[in-house]
PDB file of C-alpha atoms and ligand atoms in Angstrom:
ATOM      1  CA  UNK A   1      77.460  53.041  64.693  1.00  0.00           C
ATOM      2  CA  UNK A   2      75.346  49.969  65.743  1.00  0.00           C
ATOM      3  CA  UNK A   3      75.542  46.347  65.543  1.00  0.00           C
ATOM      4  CA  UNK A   4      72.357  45.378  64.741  1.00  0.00           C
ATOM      5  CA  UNK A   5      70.993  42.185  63.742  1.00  0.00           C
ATOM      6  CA  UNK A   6      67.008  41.385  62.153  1.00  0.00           C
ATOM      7  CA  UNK A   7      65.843  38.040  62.519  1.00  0.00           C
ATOM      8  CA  UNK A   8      63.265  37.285  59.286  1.00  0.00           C
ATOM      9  CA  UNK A   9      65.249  40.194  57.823  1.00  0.00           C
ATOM     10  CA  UNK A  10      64.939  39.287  54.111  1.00  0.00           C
ATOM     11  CA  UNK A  11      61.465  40.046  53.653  1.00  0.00           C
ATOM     12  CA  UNK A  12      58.933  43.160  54.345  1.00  0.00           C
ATOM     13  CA  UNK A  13      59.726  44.629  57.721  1.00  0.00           C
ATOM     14  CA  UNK A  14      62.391  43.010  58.646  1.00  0.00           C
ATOM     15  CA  UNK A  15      64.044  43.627  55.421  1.00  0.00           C
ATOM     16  CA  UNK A  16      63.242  47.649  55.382  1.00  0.00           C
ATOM     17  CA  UNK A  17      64.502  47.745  58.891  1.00  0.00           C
ATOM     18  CA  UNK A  18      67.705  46.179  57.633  1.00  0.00           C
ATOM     19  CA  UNK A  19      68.290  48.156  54.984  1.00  0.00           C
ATOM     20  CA  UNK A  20      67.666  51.268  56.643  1.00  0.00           C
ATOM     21  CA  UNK A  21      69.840  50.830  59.555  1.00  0.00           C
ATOM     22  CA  UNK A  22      72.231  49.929  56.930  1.00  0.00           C
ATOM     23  CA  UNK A  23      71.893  53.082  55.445  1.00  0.00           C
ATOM     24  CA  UNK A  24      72.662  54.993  58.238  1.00  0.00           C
ATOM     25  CA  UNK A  25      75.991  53.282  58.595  1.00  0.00           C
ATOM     26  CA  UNK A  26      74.988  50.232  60.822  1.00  0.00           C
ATOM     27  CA  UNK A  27      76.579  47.400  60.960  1.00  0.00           C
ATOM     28  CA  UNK A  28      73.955  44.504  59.923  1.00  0.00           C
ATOM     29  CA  UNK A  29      73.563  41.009  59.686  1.00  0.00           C
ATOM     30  CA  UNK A  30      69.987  39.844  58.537  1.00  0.00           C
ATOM     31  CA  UNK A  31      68.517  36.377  58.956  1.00  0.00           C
ATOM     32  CA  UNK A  32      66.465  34.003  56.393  1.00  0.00           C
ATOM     33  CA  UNK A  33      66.219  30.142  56.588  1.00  0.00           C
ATOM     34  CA  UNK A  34      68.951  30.219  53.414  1.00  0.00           C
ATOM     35  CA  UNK A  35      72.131  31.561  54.047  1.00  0.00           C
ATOM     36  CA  UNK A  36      72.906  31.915  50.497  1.00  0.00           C
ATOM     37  CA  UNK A  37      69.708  34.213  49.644  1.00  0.00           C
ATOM     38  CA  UNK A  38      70.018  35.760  52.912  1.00  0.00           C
ATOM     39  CA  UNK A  39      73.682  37.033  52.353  1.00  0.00           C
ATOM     40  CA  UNK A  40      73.248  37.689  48.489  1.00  0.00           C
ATOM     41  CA  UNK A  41      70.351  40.245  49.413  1.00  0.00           C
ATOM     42  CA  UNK A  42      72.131  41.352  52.475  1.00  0.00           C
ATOM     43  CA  UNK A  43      74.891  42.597  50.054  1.00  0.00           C
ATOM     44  CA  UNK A  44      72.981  44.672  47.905  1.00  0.00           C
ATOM     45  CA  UNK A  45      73.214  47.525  50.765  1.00  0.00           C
ATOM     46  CA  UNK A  46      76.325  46.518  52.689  1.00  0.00           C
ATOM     47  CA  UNK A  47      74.705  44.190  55.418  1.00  0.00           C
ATOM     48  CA  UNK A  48      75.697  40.267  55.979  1.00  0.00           C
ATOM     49  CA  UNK A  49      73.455  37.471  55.781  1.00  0.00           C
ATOM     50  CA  UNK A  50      72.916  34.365  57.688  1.00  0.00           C
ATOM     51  CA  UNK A  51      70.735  31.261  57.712  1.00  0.00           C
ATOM     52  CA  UNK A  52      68.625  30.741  60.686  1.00  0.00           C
ATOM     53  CA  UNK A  53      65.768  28.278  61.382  1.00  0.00           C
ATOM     54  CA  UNK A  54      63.210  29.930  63.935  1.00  0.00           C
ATOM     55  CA  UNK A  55      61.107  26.616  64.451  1.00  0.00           C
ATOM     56  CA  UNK A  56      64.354  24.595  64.740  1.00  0.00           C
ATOM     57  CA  UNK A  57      65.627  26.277  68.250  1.00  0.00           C
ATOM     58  CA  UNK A  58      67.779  23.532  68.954  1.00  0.00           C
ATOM     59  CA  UNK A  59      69.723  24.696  65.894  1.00  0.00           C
ATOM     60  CA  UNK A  60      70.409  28.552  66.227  1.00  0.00           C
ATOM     61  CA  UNK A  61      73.118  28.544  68.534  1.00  0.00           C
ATOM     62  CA  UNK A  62      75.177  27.026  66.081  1.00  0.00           C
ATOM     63  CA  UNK A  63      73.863  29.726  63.025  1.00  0.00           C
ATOM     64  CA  UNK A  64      74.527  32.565  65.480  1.00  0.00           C
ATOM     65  CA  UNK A  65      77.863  31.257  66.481  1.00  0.00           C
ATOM     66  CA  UNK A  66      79.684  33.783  64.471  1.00  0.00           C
ATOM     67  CA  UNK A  67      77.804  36.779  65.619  1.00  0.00           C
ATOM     68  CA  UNK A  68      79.495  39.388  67.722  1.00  0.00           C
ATOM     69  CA  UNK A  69      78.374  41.997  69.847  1.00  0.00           C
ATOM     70  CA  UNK A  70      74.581  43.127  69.096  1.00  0.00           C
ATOM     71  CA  UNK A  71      72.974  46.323  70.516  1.00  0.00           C
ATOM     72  CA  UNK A  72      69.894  46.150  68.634  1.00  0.00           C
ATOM     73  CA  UNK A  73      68.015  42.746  68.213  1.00  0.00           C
ATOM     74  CA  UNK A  74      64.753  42.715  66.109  1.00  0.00           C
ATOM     75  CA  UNK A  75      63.123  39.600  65.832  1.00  0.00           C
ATOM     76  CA  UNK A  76      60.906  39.919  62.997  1.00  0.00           C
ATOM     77  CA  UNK A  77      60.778  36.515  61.147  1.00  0.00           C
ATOM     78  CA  UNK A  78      56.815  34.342  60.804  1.00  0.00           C
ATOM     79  CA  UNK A  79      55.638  31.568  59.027  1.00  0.00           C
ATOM     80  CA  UNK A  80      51.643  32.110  57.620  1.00  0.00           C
ATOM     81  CA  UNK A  81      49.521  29.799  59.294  1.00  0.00           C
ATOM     82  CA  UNK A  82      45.903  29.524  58.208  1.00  0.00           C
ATOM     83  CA  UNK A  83      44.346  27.378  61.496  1.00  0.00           C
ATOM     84  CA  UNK A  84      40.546  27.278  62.505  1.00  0.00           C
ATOM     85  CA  UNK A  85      40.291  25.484  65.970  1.00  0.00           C
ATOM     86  CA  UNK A  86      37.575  23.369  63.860  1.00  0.00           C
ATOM     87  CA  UNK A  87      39.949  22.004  61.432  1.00  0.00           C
ATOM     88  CA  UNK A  88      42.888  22.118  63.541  1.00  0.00           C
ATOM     89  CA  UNK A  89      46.658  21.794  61.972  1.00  0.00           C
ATOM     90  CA  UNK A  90      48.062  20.815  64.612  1.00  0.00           C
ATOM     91  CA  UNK A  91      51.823  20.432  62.623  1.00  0.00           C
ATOM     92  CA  UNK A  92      51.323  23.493  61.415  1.00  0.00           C
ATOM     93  CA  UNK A  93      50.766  25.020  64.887  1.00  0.00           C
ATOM     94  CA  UNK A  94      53.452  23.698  65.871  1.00  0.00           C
ATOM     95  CA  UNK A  95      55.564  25.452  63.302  1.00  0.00           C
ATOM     96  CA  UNK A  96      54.304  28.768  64.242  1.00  0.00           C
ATOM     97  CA  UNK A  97      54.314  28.683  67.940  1.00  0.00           C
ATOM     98  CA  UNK A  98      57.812  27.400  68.432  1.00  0.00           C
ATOM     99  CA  UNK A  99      58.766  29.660  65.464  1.00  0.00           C
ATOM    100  CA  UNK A 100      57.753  32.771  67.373  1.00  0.00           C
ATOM    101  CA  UNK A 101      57.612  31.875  70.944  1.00  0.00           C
ATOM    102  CA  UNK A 102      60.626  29.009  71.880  1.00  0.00           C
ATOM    103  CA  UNK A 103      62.545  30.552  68.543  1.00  0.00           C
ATOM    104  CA  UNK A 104      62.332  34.456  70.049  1.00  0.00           C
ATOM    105  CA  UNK A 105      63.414  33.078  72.886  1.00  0.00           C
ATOM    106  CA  UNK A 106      66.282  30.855  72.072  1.00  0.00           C
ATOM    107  CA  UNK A 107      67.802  33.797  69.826  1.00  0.00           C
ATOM    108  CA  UNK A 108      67.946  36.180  73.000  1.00  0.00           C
ATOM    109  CA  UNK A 109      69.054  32.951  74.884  1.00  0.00           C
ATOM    110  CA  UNK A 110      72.129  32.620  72.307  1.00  0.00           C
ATOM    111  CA  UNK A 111      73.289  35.892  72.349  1.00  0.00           C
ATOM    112  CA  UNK A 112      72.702  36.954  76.477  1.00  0.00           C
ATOM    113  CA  UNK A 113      76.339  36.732  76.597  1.00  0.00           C
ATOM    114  CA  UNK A 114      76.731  39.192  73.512  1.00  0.00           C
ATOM    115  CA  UNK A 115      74.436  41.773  74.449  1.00  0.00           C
ATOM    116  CA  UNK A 116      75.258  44.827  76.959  1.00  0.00           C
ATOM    117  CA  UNK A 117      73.448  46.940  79.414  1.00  0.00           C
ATOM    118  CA  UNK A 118      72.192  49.422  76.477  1.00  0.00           C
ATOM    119  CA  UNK A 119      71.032  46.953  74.735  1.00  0.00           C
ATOM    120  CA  UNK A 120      67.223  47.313  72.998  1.00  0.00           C
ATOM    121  CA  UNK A 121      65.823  44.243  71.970  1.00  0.00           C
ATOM    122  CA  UNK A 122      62.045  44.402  69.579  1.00  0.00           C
ATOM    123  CA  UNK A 123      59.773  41.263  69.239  1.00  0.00           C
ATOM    124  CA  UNK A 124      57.287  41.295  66.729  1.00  0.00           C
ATOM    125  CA  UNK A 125      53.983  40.678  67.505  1.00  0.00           C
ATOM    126  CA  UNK A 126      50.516  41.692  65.620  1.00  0.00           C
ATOM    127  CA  UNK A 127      47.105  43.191  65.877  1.00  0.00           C
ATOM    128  CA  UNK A 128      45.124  40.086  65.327  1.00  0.00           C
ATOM    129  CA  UNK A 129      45.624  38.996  68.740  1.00  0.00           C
ATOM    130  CA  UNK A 130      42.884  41.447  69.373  1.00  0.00           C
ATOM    131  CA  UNK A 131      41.089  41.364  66.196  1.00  0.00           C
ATOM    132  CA  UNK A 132      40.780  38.445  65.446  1.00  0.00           C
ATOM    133  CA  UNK A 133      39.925  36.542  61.875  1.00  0.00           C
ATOM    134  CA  UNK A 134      38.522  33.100  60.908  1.00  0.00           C
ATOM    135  CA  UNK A 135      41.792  31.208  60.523  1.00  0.00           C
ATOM    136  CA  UNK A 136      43.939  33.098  62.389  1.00  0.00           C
ATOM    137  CA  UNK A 137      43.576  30.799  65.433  1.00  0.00           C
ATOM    138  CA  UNK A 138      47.530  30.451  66.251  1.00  0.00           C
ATOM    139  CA  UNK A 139      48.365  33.892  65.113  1.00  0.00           C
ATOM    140  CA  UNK A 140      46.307  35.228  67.392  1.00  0.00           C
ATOM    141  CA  UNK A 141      47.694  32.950  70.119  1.00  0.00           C
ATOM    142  CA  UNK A 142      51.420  33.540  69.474  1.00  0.00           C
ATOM    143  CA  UNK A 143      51.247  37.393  68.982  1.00  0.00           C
ATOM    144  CA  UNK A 144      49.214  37.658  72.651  1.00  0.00           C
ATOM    145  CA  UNK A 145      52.144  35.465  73.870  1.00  0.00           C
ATOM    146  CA  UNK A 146      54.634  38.258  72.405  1.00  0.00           C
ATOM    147  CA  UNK A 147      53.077  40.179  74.987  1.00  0.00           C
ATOM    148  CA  UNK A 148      54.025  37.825  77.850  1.00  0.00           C
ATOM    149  CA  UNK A 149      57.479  36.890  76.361  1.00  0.00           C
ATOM    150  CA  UNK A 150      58.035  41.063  76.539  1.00  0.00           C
ATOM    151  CA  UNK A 151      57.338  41.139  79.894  1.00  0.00           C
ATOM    152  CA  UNK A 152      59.628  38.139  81.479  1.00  0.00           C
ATOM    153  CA  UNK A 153      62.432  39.065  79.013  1.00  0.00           C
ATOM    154  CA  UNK A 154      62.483  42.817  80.337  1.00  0.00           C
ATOM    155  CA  UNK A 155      62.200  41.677  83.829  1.00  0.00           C
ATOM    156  CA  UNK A 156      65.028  38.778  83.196  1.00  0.00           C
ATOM    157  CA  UNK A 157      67.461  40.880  81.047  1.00  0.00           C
ATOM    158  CA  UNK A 158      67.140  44.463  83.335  1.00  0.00           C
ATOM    159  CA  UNK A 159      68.517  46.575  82.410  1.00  0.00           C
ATOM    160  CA  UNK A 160      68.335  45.457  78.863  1.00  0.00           C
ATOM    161  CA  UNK A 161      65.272  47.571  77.221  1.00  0.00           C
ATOM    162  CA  UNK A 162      63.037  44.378  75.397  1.00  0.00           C
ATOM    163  CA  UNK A 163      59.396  45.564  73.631  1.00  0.00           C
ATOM    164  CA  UNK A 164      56.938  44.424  71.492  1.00  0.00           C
ATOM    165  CA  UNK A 165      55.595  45.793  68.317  1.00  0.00           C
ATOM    166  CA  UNK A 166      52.286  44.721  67.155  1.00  0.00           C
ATOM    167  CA  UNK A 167      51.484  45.853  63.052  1.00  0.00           C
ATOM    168  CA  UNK A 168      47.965  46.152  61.980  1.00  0.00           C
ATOM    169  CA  UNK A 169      47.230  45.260  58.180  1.00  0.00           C
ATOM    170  CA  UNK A 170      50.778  46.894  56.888  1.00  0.00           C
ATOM    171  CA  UNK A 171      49.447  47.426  53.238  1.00  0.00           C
ATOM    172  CA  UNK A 172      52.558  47.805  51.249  1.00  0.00           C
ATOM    173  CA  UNK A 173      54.369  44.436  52.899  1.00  0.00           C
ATOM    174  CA  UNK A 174      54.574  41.535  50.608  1.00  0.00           C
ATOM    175  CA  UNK A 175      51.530  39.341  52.082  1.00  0.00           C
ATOM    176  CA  UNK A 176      49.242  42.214  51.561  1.00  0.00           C
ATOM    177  CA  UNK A 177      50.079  44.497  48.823  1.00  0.00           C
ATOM    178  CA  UNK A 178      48.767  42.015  46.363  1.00  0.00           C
ATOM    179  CA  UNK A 179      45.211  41.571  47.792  1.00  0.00           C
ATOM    180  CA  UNK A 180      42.266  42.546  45.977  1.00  0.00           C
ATOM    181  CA  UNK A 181      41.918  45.982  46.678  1.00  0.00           C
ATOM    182  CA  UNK A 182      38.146  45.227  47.636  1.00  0.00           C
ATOM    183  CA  UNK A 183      39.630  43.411  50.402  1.00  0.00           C
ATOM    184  CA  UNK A 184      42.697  46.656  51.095  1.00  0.00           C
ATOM    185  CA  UNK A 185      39.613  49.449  50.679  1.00  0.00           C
ATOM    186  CA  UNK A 186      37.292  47.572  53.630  1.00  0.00           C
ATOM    187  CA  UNK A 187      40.140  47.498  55.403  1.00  0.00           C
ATOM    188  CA  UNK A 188      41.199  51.289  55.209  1.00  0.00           C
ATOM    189  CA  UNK A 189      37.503  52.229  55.832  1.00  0.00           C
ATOM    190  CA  UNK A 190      37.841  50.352  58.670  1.00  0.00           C
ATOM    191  CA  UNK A 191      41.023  52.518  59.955  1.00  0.00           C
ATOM    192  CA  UNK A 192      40.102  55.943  61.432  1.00  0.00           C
ATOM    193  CA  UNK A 193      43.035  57.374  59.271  1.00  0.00           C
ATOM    194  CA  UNK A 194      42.041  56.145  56.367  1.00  0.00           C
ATOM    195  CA  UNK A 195      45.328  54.236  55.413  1.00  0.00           C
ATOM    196  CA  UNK A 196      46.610  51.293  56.102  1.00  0.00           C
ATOM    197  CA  UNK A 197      50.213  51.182  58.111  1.00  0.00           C
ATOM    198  CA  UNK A 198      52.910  51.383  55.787  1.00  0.00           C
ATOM    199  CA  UNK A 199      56.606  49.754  56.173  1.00  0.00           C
ATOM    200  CA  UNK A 200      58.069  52.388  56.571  1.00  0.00           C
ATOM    201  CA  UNK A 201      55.844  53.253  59.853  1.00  0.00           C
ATOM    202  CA  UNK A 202      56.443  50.301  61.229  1.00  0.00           C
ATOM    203  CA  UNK A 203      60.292  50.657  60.766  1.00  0.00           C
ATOM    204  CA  UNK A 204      60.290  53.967  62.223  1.00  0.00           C
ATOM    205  CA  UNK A 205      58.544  52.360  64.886  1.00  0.00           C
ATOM    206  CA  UNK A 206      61.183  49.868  65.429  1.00  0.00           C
ATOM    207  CA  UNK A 207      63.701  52.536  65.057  1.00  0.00           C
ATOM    208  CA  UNK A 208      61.894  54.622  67.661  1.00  0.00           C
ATOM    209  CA  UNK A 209      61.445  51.312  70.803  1.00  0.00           C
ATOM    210  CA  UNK A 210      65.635  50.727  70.123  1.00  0.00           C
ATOM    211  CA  UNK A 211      66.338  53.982  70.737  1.00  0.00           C
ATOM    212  CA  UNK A 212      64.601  55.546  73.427  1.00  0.00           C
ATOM    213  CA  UNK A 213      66.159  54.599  76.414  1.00  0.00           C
ATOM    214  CA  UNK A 214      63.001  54.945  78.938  1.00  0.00           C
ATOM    215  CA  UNK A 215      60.786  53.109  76.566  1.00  0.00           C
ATOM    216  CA  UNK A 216      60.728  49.086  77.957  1.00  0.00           C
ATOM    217  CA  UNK A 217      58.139  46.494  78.181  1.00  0.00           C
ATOM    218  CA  UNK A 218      56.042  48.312  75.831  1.00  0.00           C
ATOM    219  CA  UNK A 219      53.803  47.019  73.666  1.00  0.00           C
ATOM    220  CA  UNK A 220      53.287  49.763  70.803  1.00  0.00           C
ATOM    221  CA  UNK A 221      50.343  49.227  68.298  1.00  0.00           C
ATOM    222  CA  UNK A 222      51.659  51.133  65.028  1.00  0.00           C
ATOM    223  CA  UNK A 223      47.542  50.470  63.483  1.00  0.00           C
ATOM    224  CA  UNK A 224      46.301  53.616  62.971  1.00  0.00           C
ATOM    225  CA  UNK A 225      44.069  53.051  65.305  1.00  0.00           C
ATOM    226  CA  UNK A 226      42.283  49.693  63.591  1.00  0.00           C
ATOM    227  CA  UNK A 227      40.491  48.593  66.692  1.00  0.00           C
ATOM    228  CA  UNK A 228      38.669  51.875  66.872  1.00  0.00           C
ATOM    229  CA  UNK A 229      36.791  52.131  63.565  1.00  0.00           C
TER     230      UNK A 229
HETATM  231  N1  NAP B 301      52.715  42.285  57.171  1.00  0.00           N
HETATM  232  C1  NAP B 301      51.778  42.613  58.042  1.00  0.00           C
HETATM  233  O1  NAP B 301      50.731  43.208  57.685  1.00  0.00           O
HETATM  234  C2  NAP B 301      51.938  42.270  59.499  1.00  0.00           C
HETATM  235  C3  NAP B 301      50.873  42.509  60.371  1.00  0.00           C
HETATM  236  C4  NAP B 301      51.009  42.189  61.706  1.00  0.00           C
HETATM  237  C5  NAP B 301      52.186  41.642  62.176  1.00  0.00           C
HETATM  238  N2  NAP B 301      53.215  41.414  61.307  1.00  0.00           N
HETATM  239  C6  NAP B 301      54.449  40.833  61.846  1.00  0.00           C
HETATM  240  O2  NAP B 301      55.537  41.581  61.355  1.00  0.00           O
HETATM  241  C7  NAP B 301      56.666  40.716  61.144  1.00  0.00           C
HETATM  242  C8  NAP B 301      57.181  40.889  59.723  1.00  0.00           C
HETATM  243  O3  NAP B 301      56.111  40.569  58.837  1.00  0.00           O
HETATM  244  P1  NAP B 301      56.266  40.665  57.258  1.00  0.00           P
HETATM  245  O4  NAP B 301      54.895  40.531  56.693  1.00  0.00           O
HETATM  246  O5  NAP B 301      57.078  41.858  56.924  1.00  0.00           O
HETATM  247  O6  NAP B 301      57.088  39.328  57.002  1.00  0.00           O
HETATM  248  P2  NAP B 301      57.432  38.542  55.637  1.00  0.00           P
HETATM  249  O7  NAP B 301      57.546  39.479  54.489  1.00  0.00           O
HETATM  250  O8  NAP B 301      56.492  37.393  55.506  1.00  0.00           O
HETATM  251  O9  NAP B 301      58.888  37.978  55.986  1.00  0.00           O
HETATM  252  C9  NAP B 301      58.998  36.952  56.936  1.00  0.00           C
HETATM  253  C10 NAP B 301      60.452  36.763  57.306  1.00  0.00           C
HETATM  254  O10 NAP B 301      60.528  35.644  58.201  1.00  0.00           O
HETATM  255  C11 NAP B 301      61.505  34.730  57.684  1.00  0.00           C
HETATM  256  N3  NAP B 301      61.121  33.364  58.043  1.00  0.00           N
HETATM  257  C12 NAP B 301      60.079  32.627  57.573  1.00  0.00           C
HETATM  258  N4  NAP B 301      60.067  31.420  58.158  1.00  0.00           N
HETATM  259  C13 NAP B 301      61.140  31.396  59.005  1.00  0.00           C
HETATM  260  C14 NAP B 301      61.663  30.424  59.888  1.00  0.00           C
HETATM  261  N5  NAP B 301      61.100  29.215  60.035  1.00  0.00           N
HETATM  262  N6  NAP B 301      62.764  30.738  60.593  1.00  0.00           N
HETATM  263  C15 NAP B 301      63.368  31.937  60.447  1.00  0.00           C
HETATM  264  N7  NAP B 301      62.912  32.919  59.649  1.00  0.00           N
HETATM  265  C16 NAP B 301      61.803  32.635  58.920  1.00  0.00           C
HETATM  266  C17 NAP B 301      61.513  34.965  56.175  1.00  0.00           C
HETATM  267  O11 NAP B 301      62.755  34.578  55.652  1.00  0.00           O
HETATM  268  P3  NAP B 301      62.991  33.412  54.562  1.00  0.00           P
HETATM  269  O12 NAP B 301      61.731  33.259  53.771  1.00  0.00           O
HETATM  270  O13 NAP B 301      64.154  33.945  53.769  1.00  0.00           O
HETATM  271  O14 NAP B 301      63.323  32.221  55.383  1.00  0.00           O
HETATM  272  C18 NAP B 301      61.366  36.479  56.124  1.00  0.00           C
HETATM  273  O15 NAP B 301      62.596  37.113  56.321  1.00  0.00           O
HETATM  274  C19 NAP B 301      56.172  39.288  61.431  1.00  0.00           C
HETATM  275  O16 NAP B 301      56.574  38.887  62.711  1.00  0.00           O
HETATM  276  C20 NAP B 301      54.658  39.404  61.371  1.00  0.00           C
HETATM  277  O17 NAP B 301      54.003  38.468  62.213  1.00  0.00           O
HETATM  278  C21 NAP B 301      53.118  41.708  59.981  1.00  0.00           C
END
């Protein structure tokens, strides 16, 4: 039995991840920005919920306060930001990159004291830091600085295991499933295996960079191999 704990767990990934590590007899506690909504679906399968603020990092100390010992951290949670450098947001840049780059960091900062030597810690990152879309300005930017956070955090926490994962278009998660599927078939004749990443690779994913215990500062591209096609 695990401790694990899924930041953004109340949604897509994050929220599969949960739920199957729950199912296996972990014990979870799952983040949202609501505590209420965030324990009420963290009950449906035996998990505890908690609210959490990713791009308000001077404020999760105090939401992680009651957190015990974790050996898996997944730090899943994203705000959508739709930024062109020629109409720049700059507010909601903001949100995103502290979200995902000072909040990451501030949750593994909070709990250094609560994690162990077999610890295995999983950012999430995302494929359109190399394939790039009009609008996706600070995605791209934050999910190549996954890459960099990886890197320092596996060299800082040694022996701690710390890796990235980086999704392509996951086609049943929430912000896709919905999309015309003119938009979903381009995409999967883009893929050279015809199908778009599902959940429930990406979880086994996950599941896989927590528990191997040679696998560290990897960053592992669960695609199906997008950038080829
Ligand atoms: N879906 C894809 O195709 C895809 C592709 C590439 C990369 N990814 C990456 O995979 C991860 C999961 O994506 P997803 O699509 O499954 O996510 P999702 O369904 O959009 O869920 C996002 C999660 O983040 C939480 N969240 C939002 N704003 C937050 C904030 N300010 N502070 C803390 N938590 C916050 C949400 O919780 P509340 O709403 O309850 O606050 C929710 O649990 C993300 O890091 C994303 O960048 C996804």
């Amino acid at each position: 039995m695990s401790n694990v704990l899924v930041v953004g767990g109340t949604s897509g990934i994050g929220l599969e991840f949960a739920r199957m590590r729950a199912g296996r007899g972990d014990e979870v506690v799952l983040t949202g920005r609501d505590t209420h909504r965030a324990d009420t679906l963290a009950k449906e399968f035996g998990a505890r919920g908690l609210g959490l603020d990713l791009a308000r990092p001077m404020e999760i100390a105090a939401a992680l306060a009651d957190v015990g010992r974790v050996d898996h951290l997944v730090l899943a949670g994203v705000s959508r930001d739709d930024n062109k450098v020629t109409e720049y947001d700059i507010d909601a840049a903001l949100q995103l990159v502290t979200l995902k780059l000072v909040g990451y960091t501030e949750v593994v900062h909070t709990l250094v004291s609560r994690l162990h030597d077999d610890s295995a810690i999983v950012l999430f990152g995302g494929q359109a830091k190399e394939r790039p879309y009009p609008g996706g300005t600070t995605v791209a930017t934050v999910n190549a600085g996954v890459g960099g956070l990886v890197n320092t955090l596996a060299v800082e926490l040694a022996p701690i295991r710390v890796n990235a994962i980086h999704p392509g278009v996951v086609g049943d998660s929430p912000y896709w499933r919905d999309k015309p599927e003119k938009v979903l078939a381009a995409l999967r004749t883009e893929t050279p295996t015809g199908r778009l990443a599902s959940m429930a690779d990406v979880v086994d994913a996950v599941d896989f960079l927590l528990r191997n215990g040679s696998v560290n500062a990897v960053e592992l591209s669960v695609d199906g191999g997008w950038l080829l096609g």
